[in-house]
PDB file of C-alpha atoms in Angstrom:
ATOM      1  CA  UNK A   1      13.329  32.179 -12.388  1.00 58.00           C
ATOM      2  CA  UNK A   2      12.638  29.280 -10.024  1.00 61.00           C
ATOM      3  CA  UNK A   3       9.879  28.000 -12.292  1.00 63.00           C
ATOM      4  CA  UNK A   4      12.174  28.088 -15.337  1.00 62.00           C
ATOM      5  CA  UNK A   5      14.882  26.253 -13.389  1.00 62.00           C
ATOM      6  CA  UNK A   6      12.493  23.567 -12.212  1.00 67.00           C
ATOM      7  CA  UNK A   7      11.170  23.003 -15.724  1.00 68.00           C
ATOM      8  CA  UNK A   8      14.771  22.596 -16.872  1.00 68.00           C
ATOM      9  CA  UNK A   9      15.387  19.998 -14.176  1.00 71.00           C
ATOM     10  CA  UNK A  10      12.233  18.149 -15.232  1.00 75.00           C
ATOM     11  CA  UNK A  11      13.503  18.076 -18.800  1.00 74.00           C
ATOM     12  CA  UNK A  12      16.846  16.666 -17.618  1.00 75.00           C
ATOM     13  CA  UNK A  13      15.081  13.862 -15.773  1.00 75.00           C
ATOM     14  CA  UNK A  14      13.054  13.135 -18.889  1.00 76.00           C
ATOM     15  CA  UNK A  15      16.101  12.971 -21.158  1.00 76.00           C
ATOM     16  CA  UNK A  16      18.260  10.859 -18.818  1.00 77.00           C
ATOM     17  CA  UNK A  17      15.722   8.016 -18.539  1.00 76.00           C
ATOM     18  CA  UNK A  18      17.383   6.167 -21.387  1.00 77.00           C
ATOM     19  CA  UNK A  19      20.893   7.599 -21.623  1.00 80.00           C
ATOM     20  CA  UNK A  20      21.700   7.682 -17.876  1.00 84.00           C
ATOM     21  CA  UNK A  21      19.063   5.572 -16.061  1.00 84.00           C
ATOM     22  CA  UNK A  22      20.976   5.487 -12.759  1.00 86.00           C
ATOM     23  CA  UNK A  23      21.113   9.300 -12.670  1.00 83.00           C
ATOM     24  CA  UNK A  24      17.396   9.435 -13.408  1.00 84.00           C
ATOM     25  CA  UNK A  25      16.777   6.911 -10.632  1.00 85.00           C
ATOM     26  CA  UNK A  26      18.658   9.002  -8.061  1.00 86.00           C
ATOM     27  CA  UNK A  27      16.838  12.146  -9.197  1.00 84.00           C
ATOM     28  CA  UNK A  28      13.456  10.461  -8.794  1.00 86.00           C
ATOM     29  CA  UNK A  29      14.401   9.189  -5.338  1.00 87.00           C
ATOM     30  CA  UNK A  30      15.343  12.725  -4.259  1.00 85.00           C
ATOM     31  CA  UNK A  31      12.097  14.019  -5.766  1.00 85.00           C
ATOM     32  CA  UNK A  32      10.096  11.385  -3.882  1.00 88.00           C
ATOM     33  CA  UNK A  33      11.765  12.298  -0.594  1.00 89.00           C
ATOM     34  CA  UNK A  34      10.756  15.917  -1.145  1.00 87.00           C
ATOM     35  CA  UNK A  35       7.195  15.251  -2.304  1.00 88.00           C
ATOM     36  CA  UNK A  36       6.202  12.705   0.318  1.00 88.00           C
ATOM     37  CA  UNK A  37       7.386  15.040   3.074  1.00 86.00           C
ATOM     38  CA  UNK A  38       4.656  17.559   2.191  1.00 88.00           C
ATOM     39  CA  UNK A  39       1.134  17.764   3.582  1.00 89.00           C
ATOM     40  CA  UNK A  40      -1.999  16.847   1.593  1.00 89.00           C
ATOM     41  CA  UNK A  41      -3.153  19.837  -0.487  1.00 89.00           C
ATOM     42  CA  UNK A  42       0.018  21.685   0.467  1.00 89.00           C
ATOM     43  CA  UNK A  43       0.757  22.662  -3.155  1.00 88.00           C
ATOM     44  CA  UNK A  44      -2.541  24.428  -3.860  1.00 87.00           C
ATOM     45  CA  UNK A  45      -0.894  27.864  -3.862  1.00 88.00           C
ATOM     46  CA  UNK A  46       2.026  26.821  -6.072  1.00 86.00           C
ATOM     47  CA  UNK A  47       2.225  27.892  -9.769  1.00 85.00           C
ATOM     48  CA  UNK A  48      -0.037  25.526 -11.744  1.00 87.00           C
ATOM     49  CA  UNK A  49       2.188  25.560 -14.850  1.00 84.00           C
ATOM     50  CA  UNK A  50       5.160  24.164 -12.891  1.00 83.00           C
ATOM     51  CA  UNK A  51       3.004  21.485 -11.273  1.00 87.00           C
ATOM     52  CA  UNK A  52       1.500  20.627 -14.650  1.00 89.00           C
ATOM     53  CA  UNK A  53       4.964  20.132 -16.166  1.00 84.00           C
ATOM     54  CA  UNK A  54       5.994  17.821 -13.317  1.00 86.00           C
ATOM     55  CA  UNK A  55       2.688  15.968 -13.505  1.00 90.00           C
ATOM     56  CA  UNK A  56       3.013  15.272 -17.230  1.00 89.00           C
ATOM     57  CA  UNK A  57       6.632  14.162 -16.802  1.00 86.00           C
ATOM     58  CA  UNK A  58       5.809  11.700 -13.997  1.00 88.00           C
ATOM     59  CA  UNK A  59       2.724  10.470 -15.834  1.00 88.00           C
ATOM     60  CA  UNK A  60       4.725   9.744 -18.975  1.00 86.00           C
ATOM     61  CA  UNK A  61       7.508   8.027 -17.026  1.00 84.00           C
ATOM     62  CA  UNK A  62       5.052   5.955 -14.999  1.00 83.00           C
ATOM     63  CA  UNK A  63       3.019   4.528 -17.861  1.00 82.00           C
ATOM     64  CA  UNK A  64       5.927   3.709 -20.156  1.00 76.00           C
ATOM     65  CA  UNK A  65       6.371  -0.017 -20.708  1.00 63.00           C
ATOM     66  CA  UNK A  66       9.505  -1.800 -19.476  1.00 63.00           C
ATOM     67  CA  UNK A  67      10.766  -5.272 -20.203  1.00 58.00           C
ATOM     68  CA  UNK A  68      11.040  -8.044 -17.658  1.00 59.00           C
ATOM     69  CA  UNK A  69      14.821  -8.082 -18.147  1.00 69.00           C
ATOM     70  CA  UNK A  70      15.198  -4.362 -17.371  1.00 72.00           C
ATOM     71  CA  UNK A  71      15.309  -4.065 -13.545  1.00 78.00           C
ATOM     72  CA  UNK A  72      16.555  -0.462 -13.657  1.00 80.00           C
ATOM     73  CA  UNK A  73      13.698   0.538 -15.926  1.00 79.00           C
ATOM     74  CA  UNK A  74      11.210  -1.135 -13.603  1.00 82.00           C
ATOM     75  CA  UNK A  75      12.712   0.710 -10.635  1.00 85.00           C
ATOM     76  CA  UNK A  76      12.336   3.989 -12.509  1.00 85.00           C
ATOM     77  CA  UNK A  77       8.657   3.406 -13.301  1.00 85.00           C
ATOM     78  CA  UNK A  78       7.956   2.249  -9.716  1.00 86.00           C
ATOM     79  CA  UNK A  79       9.627   5.339  -8.220  1.00 88.00           C
ATOM     80  CA  UNK A  80       7.871   7.561 -10.733  1.00 88.00           C
ATOM     81  CA  UNK A  81       4.552   6.011  -9.726  1.00 89.00           C
ATOM     82  CA  UNK A  82       5.234   6.788  -6.047  1.00 90.00           C
ATOM     83  CA  UNK A  83       6.221  10.359  -6.992  1.00 90.00           C
ATOM     84  CA  UNK A  84       3.029  10.696  -9.023  1.00 91.00           C
ATOM     85  CA  UNK A  85       0.890   9.619  -6.076  1.00 91.00           C
ATOM     86  CA  UNK A  86       2.717  12.063  -3.810  1.00 92.00           C
ATOM     87  CA  UNK A  87       2.331  14.934  -6.257  1.00 91.00           C
ATOM     88  CA  UNK A  88      -1.421  14.573  -6.834  1.00 92.00           C
ATOM     89  CA  UNK A  89      -2.087  14.265  -3.094  1.00 92.00           C
ATOM     90  CA  UNK A  90       0.019  17.373  -2.373  1.00 91.00           C
ATOM     91  CA  UNK A  91      -1.663  19.184  -5.277  1.00 92.00           C
ATOM     92  CA  UNK A  92      -5.151  18.341  -4.039  1.00 89.00           C
ATOM     93  CA  UNK A  93      -6.723  18.535  -7.514  1.00 90.00           C
ATOM     94  CA  UNK A  94      -9.449  15.882  -7.813  1.00 90.00           C
ATOM     95  CA  UNK A  95      -9.178  15.784 -11.596  1.00 91.00           C
ATOM     96  CA  UNK A  96      -5.431  15.106 -11.463  1.00 92.00           C
ATOM     97  CA  UNK A  97      -5.913  12.389  -8.838  1.00 90.00           C
ATOM     98  CA  UNK A  98      -8.485  10.618 -11.019  1.00 92.00           C
ATOM     99  CA  UNK A  99      -6.297  11.038 -14.111  1.00 91.00           C
ATOM    100  CA  UNK A 100      -3.273   9.516 -12.360  1.00 90.00           C
ATOM    101  CA  UNK A 101      -5.239   6.577 -10.944  1.00 88.00           C
ATOM    102  CA  UNK A 102      -6.932   5.958 -14.295  1.00 89.00           C
ATOM    103  CA  UNK A 103      -3.609   5.977 -16.177  1.00 85.00           C
ATOM    104  CA  UNK A 104      -2.083   3.446 -13.770  1.00 82.00           C
ATOM    105  CA  UNK A 105      -5.104   1.117 -13.704  1.00 82.00           C
ATOM    106  CA  UNK A 106      -5.494   1.137 -17.493  1.00 80.00           C
ATOM    107  CA  UNK A 107      -1.774   0.604 -18.131  1.00 72.00           C
ATOM    108  CA  UNK A 108      -0.466  -2.541 -19.799  1.00 57.00           C
ATOM    109  CA  UNK A 109      -0.122  -4.326 -16.460  1.00 58.00           C
ATOM    110  CA  UNK A 110       3.623  -3.750 -16.051  1.00 60.00           C
ATOM    111  CA  UNK A 111       3.101  -2.452 -12.489  1.00 60.00           C
ATOM    112  CA  UNK A 112       1.746  -5.814 -11.335  1.00 60.00           C
ATOM    113  CA  UNK A 113       5.261  -7.255 -10.925  1.00 63.00           C
ATOM    114  CA  UNK A 114       6.774  -4.118  -9.369  1.00 71.00           C
ATOM    115  CA  UNK A 115       7.136  -3.145  -5.723  1.00 77.00           C
ATOM    116  CA  UNK A 116       5.752   0.389  -5.455  1.00 81.00           C
ATOM    117  CA  UNK A 117       6.569   2.311  -2.286  1.00 82.00           C
ATOM    118  CA  UNK A 118       3.569   3.767  -0.468  1.00 84.00           C
ATOM    119  CA  UNK A 119       4.427   7.458   0.074  1.00 89.00           C
ATOM    120  CA  UNK A 120       4.224   8.948   3.551  1.00 88.00           C
ATOM    121  CA  UNK A 121       1.876  11.677   2.322  1.00 90.00           C
ATOM    122  CA  UNK A 122      -0.575   9.013   1.143  1.00 87.00           C
ATOM    123  CA  UNK A 123      -0.593   7.497   4.629  1.00 84.00           C
ATOM    124  CA  UNK A 124      -1.243  10.955   6.069  1.00 85.00           C
ATOM    125  CA  UNK A 125      -4.203  11.422   3.725  1.00 85.00           C
ATOM    126  CA  UNK A 126      -5.569   8.005   4.660  1.00 83.00           C
ATOM    127  CA  UNK A 127      -5.345   8.760   8.378  1.00 80.00           C
ATOM    128  CA  UNK A 128      -7.076  12.117   7.940  1.00 82.00           C
ATOM    129  CA  UNK A 129      -9.928  10.428   6.057  1.00 80.00           C
ATOM    130  CA  UNK A 130     -10.212   7.806   8.795  1.00 77.00           C
ATOM    131  CA  UNK A 131     -10.350  10.563  11.414  1.00 77.00           C
ATOM    132  CA  UNK A 132     -13.212  12.232   9.551  1.00 77.00           C
ATOM    133  CA  UNK A 133     -15.085   8.928   9.320  1.00 76.00           C
ATOM    134  CA  UNK A 134     -14.883   8.330  13.079  1.00 72.00           C
ATOM    135  CA  UNK A 135     -15.671  11.974  13.854  1.00 76.00           C
ATOM    136  CA  UNK A 136     -12.347  12.968  15.396  1.00 73.00           C
ATOM    137  CA  UNK A 137      -9.857  15.725  14.654  1.00 71.00           C
ATOM    138  CA  UNK A 138      -6.898  13.352  14.793  1.00 70.00           C
ATOM    139  CA  UNK A 139      -7.030   9.577  14.859  1.00 70.00           C
ATOM    140  CA  UNK A 140      -4.972   7.802  17.477  1.00 68.00           C
ATOM    141  CA  UNK A 141      -2.016   5.663  16.473  1.00 66.00           C
ATOM    142  CA  UNK A 142      -0.575   2.528  18.037  1.00 63.00           C
ATOM    143  CA  UNK A 143       2.831   4.063  18.717  1.00 66.00           C
ATOM    144  CA  UNK A 144       1.429   6.922  20.763  1.00 68.00           C
ATOM    145  CA  UNK A 145      -1.512   5.229  22.481  1.00 68.00           C
ATOM    146  CA  UNK A 146      -0.567   1.547  22.561  1.00 69.00           C
ATOM    147  CA  UNK A 147      -2.719  -1.414  21.605  1.00 66.00           C
ATOM    148  CA  UNK A 148      -5.816  -2.328  23.582  1.00 68.00           C
ATOM    149  CA  UNK A 149      -5.940  -5.834  24.985  1.00 70.00           C
ATOM    150  CA  UNK A 150      -9.478  -6.301  23.659  1.00 70.00           C
ATOM    151  CA  UNK A 151     -10.599  -4.488  20.530  1.00 68.00           C
ATOM    152  CA  UNK A 152     -13.088  -5.540  17.829  1.00 72.00           C
ATOM    153  CA  UNK A 153     -12.989  -4.013  14.345  1.00 71.00           C
ATOM    154  CA  UNK A 154     -15.179  -6.491  12.461  1.00 76.00           C
ATOM    155  CA  UNK A 155     -16.904  -9.801  13.015  1.00 81.00           C
ATOM    156  CA  UNK A 156     -18.439 -12.516  10.861  1.00 84.00           C
ATOM    157  CA  UNK A 157     -19.519 -16.133  11.318  1.00 84.00           C
ATOM    158  CA  UNK A 158     -17.515 -19.039   9.868  1.00 85.00           C
ATOM    159  CA  UNK A 159     -20.230 -21.569   9.114  1.00 82.00           C
ATOM    160  CA  UNK A 160     -17.747 -24.145   7.798  1.00 82.00           C
ATOM    161  CA  UNK A 161     -15.723 -24.210  11.035  1.00 84.00           C
ATOM    162  CA  UNK A 162     -17.148 -25.640  14.265  1.00 81.00           C
ATOM    163  CA  UNK A 163     -15.585 -24.227  17.459  1.00 80.00           C
ATOM    164  CA  UNK A 164     -16.590 -24.791  21.073  1.00 78.00           C
ATOM    165  CA  UNK A 165     -17.571 -21.733  23.117  1.00 77.00           C
ATOM    166  CA  UNK A 166     -14.730 -22.187  25.606  1.00 76.00           C
ATOM    167  CA  UNK A 167     -12.133 -23.060  22.973  1.00 79.00           C
ATOM    168  CA  UNK A 168      -9.176 -20.696  22.579  1.00 83.00           C
ATOM    169  CA  UNK A 169      -8.153 -20.627  18.918  1.00 86.00           C
ATOM    170  CA  UNK A 170      -4.973 -19.211  17.413  1.00 89.00           C
ATOM    171  CA  UNK A 171      -5.216 -16.628  14.648  1.00 88.00           C
ATOM    172  CA  UNK A 172      -2.601 -15.259  12.240  1.00 91.00           C
ATOM    173  CA  UNK A 173      -2.618 -13.415   8.926  1.00 90.00           C
ATOM    174  CA  UNK A 174      -0.303 -12.800   5.970  1.00 89.00           C
ATOM    175  CA  UNK A 175      -2.143  -9.656   4.905  1.00 84.00           C
ATOM    176  CA  UNK A 176      -4.505 -11.489   2.547  1.00 88.00           C
ATOM    177  CA  UNK A 177      -5.706 -14.610   4.344  1.00 91.00           C
ATOM    178  CA  UNK A 178      -6.520 -15.473   7.953  1.00 92.00           C
ATOM    179  CA  UNK A 179      -5.078 -18.691   9.359  1.00 93.00           C
ATOM    180  CA  UNK A 180      -7.174 -20.231  12.115  1.00 91.00           C
ATOM    181  CA  UNK A 181      -5.763 -23.034  14.249  1.00 90.00           C
ATOM    182  CA  UNK A 182      -8.296 -24.901  16.414  1.00 89.00           C
ATOM    183  CA  UNK A 183      -8.763 -28.380  17.825  1.00 86.00           C
ATOM    184  CA  UNK A 184     -10.097 -29.732  14.500  1.00 86.00           C
ATOM    185  CA  UNK A 185      -7.247 -28.429  12.341  1.00 88.00           C
ATOM    186  CA  UNK A 186      -5.751 -25.484  10.473  1.00 91.00           C
ATOM    187  CA  UNK A 187      -8.004 -23.356   8.241  1.00 92.00           C
ATOM    188  CA  UNK A 188      -7.099 -20.819   5.544  1.00 93.00           C
ATOM    189  CA  UNK A 189      -9.870 -18.218   5.455  1.00 92.00           C
ATOM    190  CA  UNK A 190     -10.377 -15.171   3.247  1.00 91.00           C
ATOM    191  CA  UNK A 191     -10.101 -11.827   5.046  1.00 88.00           C
ATOM    192  CA  UNK A 192     -11.852  -9.695   2.436  1.00 85.00           C
ATOM    193  CA  UNK A 193      -8.584  -7.964   1.488  1.00 82.00           C
ATOM    194  CA  UNK A 194      -6.345  -8.436  -1.581  1.00 79.00           C
ATOM    195  CA  UNK A 195      -9.210  -9.909  -3.601  1.00 82.00           C
ATOM    196  CA  UNK A 196     -10.134 -12.637  -1.102  1.00 88.00           C
ATOM    197  CA  UNK A 197     -13.723 -13.473  -0.161  1.00 89.00           C
ATOM    198  CA  UNK A 198     -14.342 -12.680   3.486  1.00 89.00           C
ATOM    199  CA  UNK A 199     -15.227 -15.765   5.515  1.00 88.00           C
ATOM    200  CA  UNK A 200     -14.616 -18.251   2.695  1.00 90.00           C
ATOM    201  CA  UNK A 201     -12.505 -21.292   3.669  1.00 91.00           C
ATOM    202  CA  UNK A 202      -9.936 -21.742   0.893  1.00 93.00           C
ATOM    203  CA  UNK A 203      -8.089 -24.706   2.395  1.00 93.00           C
ATOM    204  CA  UNK A 204      -7.893 -26.795   5.556  1.00 91.00           C
ATOM    205  CA  UNK A 205      -5.983 -29.683   7.072  1.00 91.00           C
ATOM    206  CA  UNK A 206      -6.621 -31.861  10.098  1.00 88.00           C
ATOM    207  CA  UNK A 207      -2.976 -32.959  10.423  1.00 87.00           C
ATOM    208  CA  UNK A 208      -2.119 -29.768  12.339  1.00 85.00           C
ATOM    209  CA  UNK A 209      -4.251 -29.124  15.413  1.00 84.00           C
ATOM    210  CA  UNK A 210      -4.294 -26.840  18.415  1.00 82.00           C
ATOM    211  CA  UNK A 211      -3.453 -28.978  21.450  1.00 77.00           C
ATOM    212  CA  UNK A 212      -3.768 -27.277  24.813  1.00 73.00           C
ATOM    213  CA  UNK A 213      -1.383 -29.622  26.555  1.00 72.00           C
ATOM    214  CA  UNK A 214       1.406 -28.773  24.080  1.00 74.00           C
ATOM    215  CA  UNK A 215       0.889 -24.992  24.150  1.00 78.00           C
ATOM    216  CA  UNK A 216       0.590 -24.604  20.399  1.00 80.00           C
ATOM    217  CA  UNK A 217       1.465 -21.318  18.689  1.00 83.00           C
ATOM    218  CA  UNK A 218       0.912 -19.912  15.207  1.00 85.00           C
ATOM    219  CA  UNK A 219       3.098 -17.421  13.367  1.00 86.00           C
ATOM    220  CA  UNK A 220       3.699 -16.068   9.861  1.00 84.00           C
ATOM    221  CA  UNK A 221       7.154 -15.718   8.325  1.00 84.00           C
ATOM    222  CA  UNK A 222       8.002 -14.348   4.906  1.00 77.00           C
TER     223      UNK A 222
END
């Protein structure tokens, strides 16, 4: 009975995408809140036919094309994409994970201009994988264990930037690039993330310099 009811709800979400988009949007948000609150592989004992119906519904809603002048439609596809990620992680089926990722990557590119929420369950999966890589049962987090005053995660040499051994440089990032402020100027360096080349100097200026007597500081604002 529960399975039949859920399949009926899935069909309602499917039919209201065009006739009542706001209702569909609220339904997807409620579905996302439920799915991302689960644990990875927590749905392995659930009926596969019900999960398959939800998977096909989210997959169809995610890959459908929306126009640039349809913000509600873009919100629906973005929320559906987040729900799809949450579902495949909670399902724990490798084939479904690969199918979902493949469908999104080979789509018509409409997701490039959308802000897709990263589900909580995906963060939990990432942290569990990181814990396995470092050989621990549970990886420590900043909120519970604080931030060490001196910690090194990676290191590389910037051959295009000359810095004295006793020079204290300022460093900031926007998530893609590293901004290095030293006595010779300000440098924009690739971090290796978001398609940037790690260690490559993309831009520089000598008009802005780190002056010890003026107590310079460097920050990023969006």
